[in-house]
Structures are given as structure tokens and as C-alpha cells.
PDB file of N, CA, C and O in Angstrom:
ATOM      1  N   MET A  16     -21.073  27.290  19.790  1.00 66.00           N
ATOM      2  CA  MET A  16     -19.957  27.426  18.878  1.00 66.00           C
ATOM      3  C   MET A  16     -20.299  26.718  17.565  1.00 66.00           C
ATOM      4  O   MET A  16     -20.656  25.548  17.565  1.00 66.00           O
ATOM      5  N   VAL A  17     -20.182  27.416  16.488  1.00 72.00           N
ATOM      6  CA  VAL A  17     -20.498  26.874  15.180  1.00 72.00           C
ATOM      7  C   VAL A  17     -19.200  26.508  14.470  1.00 72.00           C
ATOM      8  O   VAL A  17     -18.280  27.311  14.394  1.00 72.00           O
ATOM      9  N   MET A  18     -19.161  25.263  13.968  1.00 76.00           N
ATOM     10  CA  MET A  18     -17.979  24.820  13.236  1.00 76.00           C
ATOM     11  C   MET A  18     -18.299  24.798  11.752  1.00 76.00           C
ATOM     12  O   MET A  18     -19.357  24.323  11.357  1.00 76.00           O
ATOM     13  N   THR A  19     -17.414  25.318  10.976  1.00 81.00           N
ATOM     14  CA  THR A  19     -17.624  25.287   9.531  1.00 81.00           C
ATOM     15  C   THR A  19     -17.050  23.996   8.979  1.00 81.00           C
ATOM     16  O   THR A  19     -16.005  23.522   9.422  1.00 81.00           O
ATOM     17  N   ARG A  20     -17.742  23.442   8.040  1.00 82.00           N
ATOM     18  CA  ARG A  20     -17.276  22.201   7.415  1.00 82.00           C
ATOM     19  C   ARG A  20     -16.358  22.528   6.249  1.00 82.00           C
ATOM     20  O   ARG A  20     -16.609  23.462   5.495  1.00 82.00           O
ATOM     21  N   LYS A  21     -15.338  21.721   6.130  1.00 82.00           N
ATOM     22  CA  LYS A  21     -14.433  21.875   4.992  1.00 82.00           C
ATOM     23  C   LYS A  21     -15.085  21.246   3.773  1.00 82.00           C
ATOM     24  O   LYS A  21     -15.768  20.237   3.869  1.00 82.00           O
ATOM     25  N   LYS A  22     -14.848  21.842   2.665  1.00 85.00           N
ATOM     26  CA  LYS A  22     -15.349  21.274   1.413  1.00 85.00           C
ATOM     27  C   LYS A  22     -14.476  20.096   1.035  1.00 85.00           C
ATOM     28  O   LYS A  22     -13.259  20.187   0.990  1.00 85.00           O
ATOM     29  N   TYR A  23     -15.110  18.975   0.811  1.00 84.00           N
ATOM     30  CA  TYR A  23     -14.388  17.772   0.410  1.00 84.00           C
ATOM     31  C   TYR A  23     -14.501  17.623  -1.092  1.00 84.00           C
ATOM     32  O   TYR A  23     -15.592  17.633  -1.644  1.00 84.00           O
ATOM     33  N   THR A  24     -13.359  17.495  -1.730  1.00 87.00           N
ATOM     34  CA  THR A  24     -13.362  17.246  -3.168  1.00 87.00           C
ATOM     35  C   THR A  24     -12.963  15.793  -3.396  1.00 87.00           C
ATOM     36  O   THR A  24     -11.897  15.357  -2.961  1.00 87.00           O
ATOM     37  N   ALA A  25     -13.848  15.085  -4.017  1.00 90.00           N
ATOM     38  CA  ALA A  25     -13.598  13.666  -4.275  1.00 90.00           C
ATOM     39  C   ALA A  25     -12.477  13.504  -5.298  1.00 90.00           C
ATOM     40  O   ALA A  25     -12.307  14.325  -6.191  1.00 90.00           O
ATOM     41  N   LYS A  26     -11.727  12.426  -5.138  1.00 90.00           N
ATOM     42  CA  LYS A  26     -10.650  12.134  -6.080  1.00 90.00           C
ATOM     43  C   LYS A  26     -11.245  11.552  -7.351  1.00 90.00           C
ATOM     44  O   LYS A  26     -12.208  10.802  -7.307  1.00 90.00           O
ATOM     45  N   THR A  27     -10.611  11.882  -8.447  1.00 94.00           N
ATOM     46  CA  THR A  27     -11.048  11.316  -9.715  1.00 94.00           C
ATOM     47  C   THR A  27     -10.506   9.894  -9.828  1.00 94.00           C
ATOM     48  O   THR A  27      -9.619   9.490  -9.063  1.00 94.00           O
ATOM     49  N   ALA A  28     -11.022   9.153 -10.763  1.00 94.00           N
ATOM     50  CA  ALA A  28     -10.550   7.776 -10.973  1.00 94.00           C
ATOM     51  C   ALA A  28      -9.063   7.759 -11.300  1.00 94.00           C
ATOM     52  O   ALA A  28      -8.325   6.881 -10.840  1.00 94.00           O
ATOM     53  N   GLU A  29      -8.612   8.743 -12.059  1.00 96.00           N
ATOM     54  CA  GLU A  29      -7.195   8.809 -12.421  1.00 96.00           C
ATOM     55  C   GLU A  29      -6.334   9.079 -11.190  1.00 96.00           C
ATOM     56  O   GLU A  29      -5.254   8.503 -11.027  1.00 96.00           O
ATOM     57  N   GLU A  30      -6.804   9.956 -10.305  1.00 96.00           N
ATOM     58  CA  GLU A  30      -6.055  10.256  -9.096  1.00 96.00           C
ATOM     59  C   GLU A  30      -5.986   9.030  -8.178  1.00 96.00           C
ATOM     60  O   GLU A  30      -4.933   8.743  -7.601  1.00 96.00           O
ATOM     61  N   LYS A  31      -7.078   8.309  -8.071  1.00 96.00           N
ATOM     62  CA  LYS A  31      -7.102   7.087  -7.262  1.00 96.00           C
ATOM     63  C   LYS A  31      -6.140   6.051  -7.825  1.00 96.00           C
ATOM     64  O   LYS A  31      -5.385   5.419  -7.087  1.00 96.00           O
ATOM     65  N   GLN A  32      -6.162   5.868  -9.149  1.00 96.00           N
ATOM     66  CA  GLN A  32      -5.287   4.884  -9.793  1.00 96.00           C
ATOM     67  C   GLN A  32      -3.825   5.257  -9.585  1.00 96.00           C
ATOM     68  O   GLN A  32      -2.995   4.403  -9.286  1.00 96.00           O
ATOM     69  N   LYS A  33      -3.500   6.547  -9.718  1.00 97.00           N
ATOM     70  CA  LYS A  33      -2.125   7.003  -9.527  1.00 97.00           C
ATOM     71  C   LYS A  33      -1.679   6.759  -8.091  1.00 97.00           C
ATOM     72  O   LYS A  33      -0.564   6.302  -7.852  1.00 97.00           O
ATOM     73  N   GLU A  34      -2.557   7.033  -7.134  1.00 96.00           N
ATOM     74  CA  GLU A  34      -2.221   6.821  -5.729  1.00 96.00           C
ATOM     75  C   GLU A  34      -1.993   5.336  -5.441  1.00 96.00           C
ATOM     76  O   GLU A  34      -1.050   4.968  -4.744  1.00 96.00           O
ATOM     77  N   ILE A  35      -2.816   4.480  -6.003  1.00 95.00           N
ATOM     78  CA  ILE A  35      -2.657   3.036  -5.822  1.00 95.00           C
ATOM     79  C   ILE A  35      -1.331   2.571  -6.395  1.00 95.00           C
ATOM     80  O   ILE A  35      -0.603   1.785  -5.774  1.00 95.00           O
ATOM     81  N   GLU A  36      -0.991   3.048  -7.588  1.00 95.00           N
ATOM     82  CA  GLU A  36       0.273   2.659  -8.210  1.00 95.00           C
ATOM     83  C   GLU A  36       1.465   3.126  -7.384  1.00 95.00           C
ATOM     84  O   GLU A  36       2.436   2.384  -7.204  1.00 95.00           O
ATOM     85  N   GLU A  37       1.395   4.354  -6.859  1.00 95.00           N
ATOM     86  CA  GLU A  37       2.485   4.875  -6.038  1.00 95.00           C
ATOM     87  C   GLU A  37       2.639   4.075  -4.750  1.00 95.00           C
ATOM     88  O   GLU A  37       3.755   3.745  -4.341  1.00 95.00           O
ATOM     89  N   LEU A  38       1.520   3.747  -4.107  1.00 94.00           N
ATOM     90  CA  LEU A  38       1.583   2.959  -2.879  1.00 94.00           C
ATOM     91  C   LEU A  38       2.096   1.552  -3.145  1.00 94.00           C
ATOM     92  O   LEU A  38       2.882   1.006  -2.358  1.00 94.00           O
ATOM     93  N   SER A  39       1.684   0.953  -4.257  1.00 93.00           N
ATOM     94  CA  SER A  39       2.151  -0.389  -4.615  1.00 93.00           C
ATOM     95  C   SER A  39       3.649  -0.389  -4.879  1.00 93.00           C
ATOM     96  O   SER A  39       4.372  -1.299  -4.439  1.00 93.00           O
ATOM     97  N   GLU A  40       4.118   0.624  -5.591  1.00 92.00           N
ATOM     98  CA  GLU A  40       5.550   0.715  -5.883  1.00 92.00           C
ATOM     99  C   GLU A  40       6.344   0.913  -4.594  1.00 92.00           C
ATOM    100  O   GLU A  40       7.390   0.284  -4.394  1.00 92.00           O
ATOM    101  N   LYS A  41       5.840   1.754  -3.709  1.00 91.00           N
ATOM    102  CA  LYS A  41       6.510   1.990  -2.435  1.00 91.00           C
ATOM    103  C   LYS A  41       6.596   0.702  -1.621  1.00 91.00           C
ATOM    104  O   LYS A  41       7.644   0.380  -1.068  1.00 91.00           O
ATOM    105  N   MET A  42       5.491  -0.046  -1.575  1.00 87.00           N
ATOM    106  CA  MET A  42       5.475  -1.297  -0.819  1.00 87.00           C
ATOM    107  C   MET A  42       6.426  -2.316  -1.439  1.00 87.00           C
ATOM    108  O   MET A  42       7.142  -3.025  -0.729  1.00 87.00           O
ATOM    109  N   THR A  43       6.446  -2.398  -2.760  1.00 85.00           N
ATOM    110  CA  THR A  43       7.352  -3.325  -3.439  1.00 85.00           C
ATOM    111  C   THR A  43       8.804  -2.989  -3.110  1.00 85.00           C
ATOM    112  O   THR A  43       9.609  -3.882  -2.828  1.00 85.00           O
ATOM    113  N   ASN A  44       9.136  -1.711  -3.126  1.00 84.00           N
ATOM    114  CA  ASN A  44      10.500  -1.295  -2.795  1.00 84.00           C
ATOM    115  C   ASN A  44      10.846  -1.623  -1.350  1.00 84.00           C
ATOM    116  O   ASN A  44      11.960  -2.068  -1.062  1.00 84.00           O
ATOM    117  N   GLN A  45       9.903  -1.433  -0.449  1.00 83.00           N
ATOM    118  CA  GLN A  45      10.163  -1.754   0.953  1.00 83.00           C
ATOM    119  C   GLN A  45      10.354  -3.254   1.141  1.00 83.00           C
ATOM    120  O   GLN A  45      11.232  -3.680   1.884  1.00 83.00           O
ATOM    121  N   LEU A  46       9.533  -4.055   0.458  1.00 76.00           N
ATOM    122  CA  LEU A  46       9.671  -5.507   0.569  1.00 76.00           C
ATOM    123  C   LEU A  46      10.995  -5.981   0.000  1.00 76.00           C
ATOM    124  O   LEU A  46      11.669  -6.823   0.585  1.00 76.00           O
ATOM    125  N   SER A  47      11.380  -5.441  -1.140  1.00 74.00           N
ATOM    126  CA  SER A  47      12.623  -5.898  -1.767  1.00 74.00           C
ATOM    127  C   SER A  47      13.841  -5.497  -0.946  1.00 74.00           C
ATOM    128  O   SER A  47      14.856  -6.185  -0.974  1.00 74.00           O
ATOM    129  N   SER A  48      13.752  -4.401  -0.202  1.00 77.00           N
ATOM    130  CA  SER A  48      14.887  -4.019   0.634  1.00 77.00           C
ATOM    131  C   SER A  48      14.894  -4.788   1.954  1.00 77.00           C
ATOM    132  O   SER A  48      15.922  -4.908   2.603  1.00 77.00           O
ATOM    133  N   TYR A  49      13.758  -5.336   2.356  1.00 78.00           N
ATOM    134  CA  TYR A  49      13.663  -6.059   3.624  1.00 78.00           C
ATOM    135  C   TYR A  49      14.099  -7.514   3.483  1.00 78.00           C
ATOM    136  O   TYR A  49      14.797  -8.038   4.342  1.00 78.00           O
ATOM    137  N   PHE A  50      13.693  -8.153   2.403  1.00 76.00           N
ATOM    138  CA  PHE A  50      14.011  -9.558   2.209  1.00 76.00           C
ATOM    139  C   PHE A  50      15.226  -9.693   1.306  1.00 76.00           C
ATOM    140  O   PHE A  50      15.303  -9.100   0.242  1.00 76.00           O
ATOM    141  N   ILE A  51      16.171 -10.511   1.754  1.00 80.00           N
ATOM    142  CA  ILE A  51      17.426 -10.670   1.027  1.00 80.00           C
ATOM    143  C   ILE A  51      17.234 -11.527  -0.218  1.00 80.00           C
ATOM    144  O   ILE A  51      17.736 -11.209  -1.285  1.00 80.00           O
ATOM    145  N   THR A  52      16.483 -12.609  -0.080  1.00 84.00           N
ATOM    146  CA  THR A  52      16.294 -13.513  -1.207  1.00 84.00           C
ATOM    147  C   THR A  52      14.809 -13.663  -1.520  1.00 84.00           C
ATOM    148  O   THR A  52      13.949 -13.390  -0.689  1.00 84.00           O
ATOM    149  N   GLU A  53      14.546 -14.119  -2.717  1.00 83.00           N
ATOM    150  CA  GLU A  53      13.169 -14.364  -3.131  1.00 83.00           C
ATOM    151  C   GLU A  53      12.552 -15.488  -2.305  1.00 83.00           C
ATOM    152  O   GLU A  53      11.370 -15.450  -1.968  1.00 83.00           O
ATOM    153  N   ASP A  54      13.364 -16.482  -1.936  1.00 87.00           N
ATOM    154  CA  ASP A  54      12.866 -17.587  -1.110  1.00 87.00           C
ATOM    155  C   ASP A  54      12.435 -17.100   0.277  1.00 87.00           C
ATOM    156  O   ASP A  54      11.444 -17.581   0.822  1.00 87.00           O
ATOM    157  N   ALA A  55      13.174 -16.149   0.836  1.00 83.00           N
ATOM    158  CA  ALA A  55      12.802 -15.597   2.140  1.00 83.00           C
ATOM    159  C   ALA A  55      11.470 -14.869   2.049  1.00 83.00           C
ATOM    160  O   ALA A  55      10.629 -14.969   2.950  1.00 83.00           O
ATOM    161  N   LEU A  56      11.262 -14.161   0.959  1.00 80.00           N
ATOM    162  CA  LEU A  56       9.994 -13.471   0.742  1.00 80.00           C
ATOM    163  C   LEU A  56       8.852 -14.473   0.603  1.00 80.00           C
ATOM    164  O   LEU A  56       7.800 -14.317   1.225  1.00 80.00           O
ATOM    165  N   LYS A  57       9.065 -15.531  -0.179  1.00 85.00           N
ATOM    166  CA  LYS A  57       8.033 -16.557  -0.360  1.00 85.00           C
ATOM    167  C   LYS A  57       7.691 -17.231   0.962  1.00 85.00           C
ATOM    168  O   LYS A  57       6.529 -17.478   1.261  1.00 85.00           O
ATOM    169  N   GLU A  58       8.710 -17.514   1.754  1.00 86.00           N
ATOM    170  CA  GLU A  58       8.486 -18.141   3.053  1.00 86.00           C
ATOM    171  C   GLU A  58       7.655 -17.228   3.958  1.00 86.00           C
ATOM    172  O   GLU A  58       6.720 -17.671   4.626  1.00 86.00           O
ATOM    173  N   HIS A  59       7.971 -15.963   3.952  1.00 82.00           N
ATOM    174  CA  HIS A  59       7.229 -14.993   4.772  1.00 82.00           C
ATOM    175  C   HIS A  59       5.779 -14.889   4.298  1.00 82.00           C
ATOM    176  O   HIS A  59       4.854 -14.885   5.117  1.00 82.00           O
ATOM    177  N   LEU A  60       5.576 -14.793   3.007  1.00 83.00           N
ATOM    178  CA  LEU A  60       4.207 -14.683   2.476  1.00 83.00           C
ATOM    179  C   LEU A  60       3.397 -15.934   2.766  1.00 83.00           C
ATOM    180  O   LEU A  60       2.203 -15.852   3.064  1.00 83.00           O
ATOM    181  N   ALA A  61       4.044 -17.080   2.685  1.00 88.00           N
ATOM    182  CA  ALA A  61       3.342 -18.336   3.008  1.00 88.00           C
ATOM    183  C   ALA A  61       2.951 -18.343   4.489  1.00 88.00           C
ATOM    184  O   ALA A  61       1.835 -18.739   4.842  1.00 88.00           O
ATOM    185  N   PHE A  62       3.840 -17.866   5.338  1.00 87.00           N
ATOM    186  CA  PHE A  62       3.541 -17.792   6.759  1.00 87.00           C
ATOM    187  C   PHE A  62       2.375 -16.842   7.011  1.00 87.00           C
ATOM    188  O   PHE A  62       1.468 -17.145   7.787  1.00 87.00           O
ATOM    189  N   MET A  63       2.392 -15.692   6.362  1.00 84.00           N
ATOM    190  CA  MET A  63       1.335 -14.694   6.565  1.00 84.00           C
ATOM    191  C   MET A  63      -0.009 -15.173   6.041  1.00 84.00           C
ATOM    192  O   MET A  63      -1.046 -14.790   6.567  1.00 84.00           O
ATOM    193  N   SER A  64      -0.001 -16.014   5.024  1.00 88.00           N
ATOM    194  CA  SER A  64      -1.253 -16.502   4.472  1.00 88.00           C
ATOM    195  C   SER A  64      -1.716 -17.792   5.144  1.00 88.00           C
ATOM    196  O   SER A  64      -2.721 -18.361   4.791  1.00 88.00           O
ATOM    197  N   ASP A  65      -0.921 -18.267   6.114  1.00 78.00           N
ATOM    198  CA  ASP A  65      -1.257 -19.450   6.883  1.00 78.00           C
ATOM    199  C   ASP A  65      -1.133 -20.728   6.069  1.00 78.00           C
ATOM    200  O   ASP A  65      -1.755 -21.726   6.377  1.00 78.00           O
ATOM    201  N   GLU A  66      -0.354 -20.693   4.999  1.00 57.00           N
ATOM    202  CA  GLU A  66      -0.102 -21.897   4.199  1.00 57.00           C
ATOM    203  C   GLU A  66       1.197 -22.537   4.656  1.00 57.00           C
ATOM    204  O   GLU A  66       2.099 -21.884   5.107  1.00 57.00           O
ATOM    205  N   VAL A  67       1.282 -23.804   4.510  1.00 50.00           N
ATOM    206  CA  VAL A  67       2.525 -24.500   4.884  1.00 50.00           C
ATOM    207  C   VAL A  67       3.025 -25.272   3.705  1.00 50.00           C
ATOM    208  O   VAL A  67       2.341 -25.720   2.861  1.00 50.00           O
TER     209      VAL A  67
END
């Protein structure tokens, strides 16, 4: 059985940058809706980074 390969088209630098910006904005929105206060966010980030 012979499988044909799909043609892969690489993303341009502009497409990569746009995707990064969209993902960053999405993550920021999710974080802001999850944490009620800025202090709660700071506490969580400190915990995740292993800082006390």
C-alpha cells in the first residue's frame, strides 16, 4: 500500500507572529477571567515558579 504525502507549506514569519499574538491574547483573557485579583495571580505565578 502506497501512501501519498501531503504537501506541507511552511508558515511565514508574519503568520507565526500573528499566531503567537492570538495565543498570547487568548491566554491573557483566560488568566484574567480565572483570577479575581491581581494578588491572586501573582501568588499563583510565584507558586508555579517555585519562588516564595
